């Protein structure tokens, strides 16, 4: 291996040397020196021997370089004294003594400034460069010891003696040689800088000392370290030192290699990721999606800002937005998170309509929209007045109770209009699941807030009038208790922090004006009922219906059918006929529908026949509405023993029902049919027991009672019936049957009985009486205790009906049974 590793400056101002090949020494514009004819790597014996070396030779002091025997060393020469040494050497034997200076910066060294061991070298090639410096290549011949300087003027000259390595070898040297060679091979293998040829040169080095020198020359070591190796004359020792150094070098190289691979693999991973990401971007932009995601995120962000969320809600929403940024768009989780943010941002957290608590206006609107309902309107206005006086009062919730079609919803709408609030109506009929009200946790795709929050979003205001329809129809089953969830919604004490499971942050419902409606109060859970102020609306009388139709329903339907008031006129008699023969209801919903049907028919006729106007009369009704739908219920009833007209109170208002009893030979058993509920069955049992136990009092032979089986049936068997108020009618039917005395079908009765024969008060009197009136009854037997309800009954009804108030069953039977 050529001595390229040590590119040396002999002078500070020297230039780099060029050496083309280790041994074939040719060059352009150079003075070619004939190489030494002798073999270079044979020292001691056949190399330059001690005798062939002149005892006195020109001495070339060098800085920062140590030349080893048997190696090539390039040098730059710039000092005049040194140039003179070269000239001299060229002129004579071409052999010089190369000795390192102890201090590189000593300009004119004396013996003391030099190491005492150097190398005798042969000049191989010399270049004279343009700037006056000279480059030489020397070949080391042997170690020399400097004895003394024989000349110091002009140039240095010294007396020297040579040190050749002994030829004899031992096992230790052999082993060391092997180790050094092995380590050197490792270095060559691991180092990128050492050319592969070095292996050949290394193998061609024959002697152990030569090997040590070769390796030492090629290691990057400090001057001092190299000089120490040069001065180590003992071969074994030199090999040991070289070995230690080269093994250190192997370790360094190994470490370097390891670091390199680590760095490399790290870079590889980063590059791979980068590459894939770039590819993904390219694919997305090819598909036109490049900015879709960023777009979505920034739009959501804008929505959040716009929604003016309260702090807690905003924190939660922003957390979700941050999460969204890290979820792949194709993942289902992305849409879950996105939906949530959309929901949050679209709720009217800060949107409300201005409060207009103006009682006068409210009164005007209520009166304008509704006929009658005086006490209802009064109570509503009282309620509003309190709210106006104390806006933050946490008063009870209003609940309108009454049969369908009596104006509960339309009252709610009027109140909303009067207060300038938006209106929401939500039916609770068939709500069994708590989650309907409170929502589902947003763990699954498609989960949503509960209906309360959904409606609030739909209406876009946080202080609407919220009508909860049919609270009595709310169910309860294994899916939780919606009533208790509803309580949270309604309860003013806790609805300012209503927690929908989906939103997971409280929404303030305290600005909402809740009104509940119910057909029937019985099924409403007590806790809910307790928080509500009940306003009862009952069915209308014929006259009320007539007025409602004339003032509200007809004008509205005429308008809705694109007609003018003067184009269509309804006779009062015709309206009454519609009410009596085409509808049977407590409210006016069907009446409204029938009026609409008439308007439809007449609108068609007016268009077809180009009539200017049209009049609805009793006679024309069959043309508009077909044959009459309802006969008076009692009209076809003839008095038969065992048949009695009872009065019932149902969710759709009052009703009359016929109780039929019959007997057959048997053993005193009672059979009941007609979908009777438990309470009704029990009251029938009680009636039967009274008959059996007190038969003689009623003029019945107890033997006959026991000789028969009895069957009581209540027609319209498909409709479930329940309640204790049929007791009186059941008893009357049995006594009528057994005494063979009839009861006038136009006589209705209602009342609970005790086994001791007392008649107890019942509810729903007004609805029952109105129904009886509709059905054309002329006499009604009521419990004495219900006399207090009489004032509720409109005069027009009261004057058509005879009321009998009974304290005991004897009084009932006396009034009911014919002679
Ligand atoms: P509910 O909610 O009690 O079932 P609605 O409010 O739907 O009944 O009333 C049915 C229809 O009857 C509505 O068009 C309503 O305007 C009308 N109506 C009911 N009562 C009155 C009334 N007293 N005056 C005017 N219209 C009425």
Tab-separated table of N, CA, C and O in Angstrom, residues 321-382:
chain	number	residue	atom	x	y	z
A	321	UNK	N	-63.512	17.926	17.869
A	321	UNK	CA	-62.949	18.427	16.610
A	321	UNK	C	-61.473	18.056	16.510
A	321	UNK	O	-60.994	17.641	15.456
A	322	UNK	N	-60.761	18.195	17.620
A	322	UNK	CA	-59.348	17.816	17.627
A	322	UNK	C	-59.191	16.339	17.319
A	322	UNK	O	-58.306	15.921	16.586
A	323	UNK	N	-60.088	15.557	17.908
A	323	UNK	CA	-60.033	14.122	17.680
A	323	UNK	C	-60.287	13.825	16.205
A	323	UNK	O	-59.610	13.012	15.591
A	324	UNK	N	-61.233	14.548	15.664
A	324	UNK	CA	-61.635	14.350	14.274
A	324	UNK	C	-60.442	14.532	13.335
A	324	UNK	O	-60.288	13.809	12.352
A	325	UNK	N	-59.601	15.509	13.674
A	325	UNK	CA	-58.469	15.811	12.811
A	325	UNK	C	-57.523	14.628	12.683
A	325	UNK	O	-56.768	14.528	11.732
A	326	UNK	N	-57.595	13.716	13.662
A	326	UNK	CA	-56.677	12.586	13.634
A	326	UNK	C	-57.317	11.273	13.234
A	326	UNK	O	-56.691	10.236	13.276
A	327	UNK	N	-58.596	11.315	12.889
A	327	UNK	CA	-59.267	10.081	12.473
A	327	UNK	C	-59.301	10.057	10.953
A	327	UNK	O	-59.599	11.073	10.335
A	328	UNK	N	-58.981	8.898	10.358
A	328	UNK	CA	-59.082	8.838	8.903
A	328	UNK	C	-60.526	9.075	8.469
A	328	UNK	O	-61.453	8.623	9.144
A	329	UNK	N	-60.671	9.781	7.352
A	329	UNK	CA	-62.012	10.201	6.941
A	329	UNK	C	-62.905	8.999	6.618
A	329	UNK	O	-64.126	9.067	6.778
A	330	UNK	N	-62.269	7.919	6.185
A	330	UNK	CA	-63.081	6.777	5.785
A	330	UNK	C	-63.584	5.998	6.992
A	330	UNK	O	-64.496	5.195	6.887
A	331	UNK	N	-63.017	6.259	8.166
A	331	UNK	CA	-63.397	5.477	9.341
A	331	UNK	C	-64.786	5.870	9.829
A	331	UNK	O	-65.179	7.031	9.769
A	332	UNK	N	-65.556	4.872	10.310
A	332	UNK	CA	-66.909	5.179	10.790
A	332	UNK	C	-66.868	6.167	11.953
A	332	UNK	O	-67.798	6.948	12.139
A	333	UNK	N	-65.804	6.132	12.703
A	333	UNK	CA	-65.687	7.043	13.838
A	333	UNK	C	-65.708	8.495	13.391
A	333	UNK	O	-66.147	9.380	14.113
A	334	UNK	N	-65.197	8.713	12.195
A	334	UNK	CA	-65.156	10.081	11.669
A	334	UNK	C	-66.563	10.642	11.582
A	334	UNK	O	-66.843	11.751	12.027
A	335	UNK	N	-67.461	9.829	11.037
A	335	UNK	CA	-68.815	10.365	10.866
A	335	UNK	C	-69.523	10.510	12.211
A	335	UNK	O	-70.336	11.410	12.391
A	336	UNK	N	-69.198	9.635	13.165
A	336	UNK	CA	-69.792	9.777	14.508
A	336	UNK	C	-69.380	11.124	15.109
A	336	UNK	O	-70.211	11.900	15.578
A	337	UNK	N	-68.072	11.384	15.037
A	337	UNK	CA	-67.574	12.629	15.616
A	337	UNK	C	-68.119	13.839	14.858
A	337	UNK	O	-68.516	14.847	15.449
A	338	UNK	N	-68.168	13.698	13.541
A	338	UNK	CA	-68.651	14.815	12.726
A	338	UNK	C	-70.115	15.119	13.046
A	338	UNK	O	-70.495	16.273	13.237
A	339	UNK	N	-70.931	14.059	13.157
A	339	UNK	CA	-72.352	14.249	13.486
A	339	UNK	C	-72.501	14.979	14.809
A	339	UNK	O	-73.325	15.876	14.950
A	340	UNK	N	-71.692	14.560	15.762
A	340	UNK	CA	-71.785	15.176	17.088
A	340	UNK	C	-71.506	16.678	17.010
A	340	UNK	O	-72.257	17.498	17.531
A	341	UNK	N	-70.434	17.015	16.309
A	341	UNK	CA	-70.086	18.433	16.212
A	341	UNK	C	-71.194	19.203	15.501
A	341	UNK	O	-71.584	20.291	15.910
A	342	UNK	N	-71.732	18.582	14.444
A	342	UNK	CA	-72.828	19.243	13.713
A	342	UNK	C	-74.013	19.486	14.644
A	342	UNK	O	-74.615	20.558	14.633
A	343	UNK	N	-74.322	18.470	15.453
A	343	UNK	CA	-75.434	18.619	16.383
A	343	UNK	C	-75.178	19.771	17.351
A	343	UNK	O	-76.032	20.630	17.561
A	344	UNK	N	-74.001	19.741	17.930
A	344	UNK	CA	-73.688	20.754	18.942
A	344	UNK	C	-73.756	22.148	18.332
A	344	UNK	O	-74.282	23.080	18.931
A	345	UNK	N	-73.181	22.251	17.121
A	345	UNK	CA	-73.099	23.587	16.532
A	345	UNK	C	-74.450	24.080	16.027
A	345	UNK	O	-74.649	25.268	15.835
A	346	UNK	N	-75.397	23.137	15.833
A	346	UNK	CA	-76.660	23.587	15.261
A	346	UNK	C	-77.732	23.833	16.321
A	346	UNK	O	-78.839	24.222	15.998
A	347	UNK	N	-77.397	23.589	17.573
A	347	UNK	CA	-78.409	23.826	18.613
A	347	UNK	C	-78.483	25.318	18.955
A	347	UNK	O	-77.474	26.017	18.943
A	348	UNK	N	-79.683	25.790	19.271
A	348	UNK	CA	-79.835	27.223	19.557
A	348	UNK	C	-79.402	27.555	20.981
A	348	UNK	O	-80.214	27.940	21.813
A	349	UNK	N	-78.112	27.394	21.282
A	349	UNK	CA	-77.615	27.672	22.633
A	349	UNK	C	-77.891	29.125	23.004
A	349	UNK	O	-78.214	29.433	24.145
A	350	UNK	N	-77.702	29.976	22.019
A	350	UNK	CA	-77.805	31.402	22.340
A	350	UNK	C	-78.908	32.091	21.545
A	350	UNK	O	-78.973	33.305	21.497
A	351	UNK	N	-79.763	31.276	20.899
A	351	UNK	CA	-80.811	31.884	20.071
A	351	UNK	C	-82.141	31.842	20.809
A	351	UNK	O	-82.638	30.775	21.156
A	352	UNK	N	-82.717	33.007	21.056
A	352	UNK	CA	-84.038	33.010	21.682
A	352	UNK	C	-84.862	34.129	21.064
A	352	UNK	O	-84.333	35.063	20.481
A	353	UNK	N	-86.182	33.965	21.190
A	353	UNK	CA	-87.046	35.027	20.689
A	353	UNK	C	-87.277	36.002	21.844
A	353	UNK	O	-87.297	35.597	23.000
A	354	UNK	N	-87.409	37.289	21.532
A	354	UNK	CA	-87.584	38.256	22.621
A	354	UNK	C	-88.864	37.967	23.406
A	354	UNK	O	-89.883	37.591	22.826
A	355	UNK	N	-88.778	38.124	24.709
A	355	UNK	CA	-89.945	37.845	25.566
A	355	UNK	C	-90.984	38.935	25.413
A	355	UNK	O	-90.677	40.112	25.486
A	356	UNK	N	-92.219	38.514	25.207
A	356	UNK	CA	-93.291	39.508	25.136
A	356	UNK	C	-94.385	39.075	26.093
A	356	UNK	O	-95.411	38.562	25.679
A	357	UNK	N	-94.141	39.239	27.374
A	357	UNK	CA	-95.170	38.826	28.324
A	357	UNK	C	-96.191	39.946	28.459
A	357	UNK	O	-96.107	40.796	29.335
A	358	UNK	N	-97.142	39.941	27.537
A	358	UNK	CA	-98.137	40.999	27.537
A	358	UNK	C	-99.523	40.371	27.700
A	358	UNK	O	-100.075	39.779	26.783
A	359	UNK	N	-100.059	40.521	28.915
A	359	UNK	CA	-101.319	39.851	29.237
A	359	UNK	C	-102.470	40.344	28.359
A	359	UNK	O	-103.295	39.568	27.900
A	360	UNK	N	-102.476	41.624	28.132
A	360	UNK	CA	-103.588	42.191	27.338
A	360	UNK	C	-103.619	41.560	25.960
A	360	UNK	O	-104.661	41.166	25.449
A	361	UNK	N	-102.422	41.492	25.371
A	361	UNK	CA	-102.350	40.917	24.028
A	361	UNK	C	-102.757	39.446	24.071
A	361	UNK	O	-103.480	38.960	23.201
A	362	UNK	N	-102.282	38.771	25.108
A	362	UNK	CA	-102.600	37.352	25.230
A	362	UNK	C	-104.114	37.157	25.338
A	362	UNK	O	-104.689	36.276	24.693
A	363	UNK	N	-104.728	37.987	26.116
A	363	UNK	CA	-106.174	37.859	26.296
A	363	UNK	C	-106.891	38.034	24.957
A	363	UNK	O	-107.799	37.289	24.610
A	364	UNK	N	-106.413	39.042	24.227
A	364	UNK	CA	-107.050	39.329	22.941
A	364	UNK	C	-106.923	38.136	21.988
A	364	UNK	O	-107.884	37.711	21.345
A	365	UNK	N	-105.723	37.612	21.957
A	365	UNK	CA	-105.495	36.500	21.029
A	365	UNK	C	-106.290	35.265	21.442
A	365	UNK	O	-106.902	34.595	20.598
A	366	UNK	N	-106.294	34.959	22.746
A	366	UNK	CA	-107.046	33.785	23.207
A	366	UNK	C	-108.533	33.926	22.858
A	366	UNK	O	-109.165	32.974	22.411
A	367	UNK	N	-109.060	35.097	23.082
A	367	UNK	CA	-110.477	35.308	22.774
A	367	UNK	C	-110.748	35.258	21.285
A	367	UNK	O	-111.780	34.764	20.851
A	368	UNK	N	-109.803	35.777	20.534
A	368	UNK	CA	-109.986	35.781	19.089
A	368	UNK	C	-110.006	34.366	18.535
A	368	UNK	O	-110.766	34.046	17.635
A	369	UNK	N	-109.122	33.516	19.078
A	369	UNK	CA	-108.971	32.172	18.507
A	369	UNK	C	-109.973	31.160	19.031
A	369	UNK	O	-110.171	30.126	18.412
A	370	UNK	N	-110.544	31.435	20.226
A	370	UNK	CA	-111.383	30.391	20.825
A	370	UNK	C	-112.716	30.915	21.306
A	370	UNK	O	-112.778	31.946	21.959
A	371	UNK	N	-113.688	30.129	21.016
A	371	UNK	CA	-115.028	30.438	21.521
A	371	UNK	C	-115.181	29.790	22.904
A	371	UNK	O	-114.688	28.675	23.129
A	372	UNK	N	-115.870	30.477	23.810
A	372	UNK	CA	-116.160	29.880	25.125
A	372	UNK	C	-114.904	29.674	25.947
A	372	UNK	O	-114.011	30.519	25.945
A	373	UNK	N	-114.867	28.532	26.624
A	373	UNK	CA	-113.696	28.177	27.447
A	373	UNK	C	-113.338	29.267	28.457
A	373	UNK	O	-112.148	29.479	28.734
A	374	UNK	N	-114.372	29.915	28.978
A	374	UNK	CA	-114.094	31.093	29.799
A	374	UNK	C	-113.167	30.799	30.981
A	374	UNK	O	-112.165	31.475	31.186
A	375	UNK	N	-113.530	29.769	31.752
A	375	UNK	CA	-112.709	29.540	32.953
A	375	UNK	C	-111.306	29.079	32.578
A	375	UNK	O	-110.330	29.360	33.273
A	376	UNK	N	-111.207	28.416	31.441
A	376	UNK	CA	-109.876	27.986	30.987
A	376	UNK	C	-109.023	29.205	30.648
A	376	UNK	O	-107.874	29.340	31.097
A	377	UNK	N	-109.624	30.115	29.895
A	377	UNK	CA	-108.879	31.327	29.518
A	377	UNK	C	-108.473	32.110	30.759
A	377	UNK	O	-107.342	32.606	30.844
A	378	UNK	N	-109.406	32.204	31.710
A	378	UNK	CA	-109.097	32.955	32.931
A	378	UNK	C	-107.886	32.354	33.632
A	378	UNK	O	-106.960	33.066	34.033
A	379	UNK	N	-107.893	31.048	33.741
A	379	UNK	CA	-106.782	30.416	34.466
A	379	UNK	C	-105.472	30.567	33.706
A	379	UNK	O	-104.410	30.757	34.303
A	380	UNK	N	-105.559	30.501	32.404
A	380	UNK	CA	-104.334	30.692	31.615
A	380	UNK	C	-103.804	32.109	31.831
A	380	UNK	O	-102.604	32.317	32.064
A	381	UNK	N	-104.681	33.062	31.811
A	381	UNK	CA	-104.243	34.456	31.969
A	381	UNK	C	-103.683	34.706	33.366
A	381	UNK	O	-102.693	35.437	33.526
A	382	UNK	N	-104.284	34.079	34.367
A	382	UNK	CA	-103.741	34.197	35.729
A	382	UNK	C	-102.311	33.667	35.763
A	382	UNK	O	-101.408	34.284	36.329
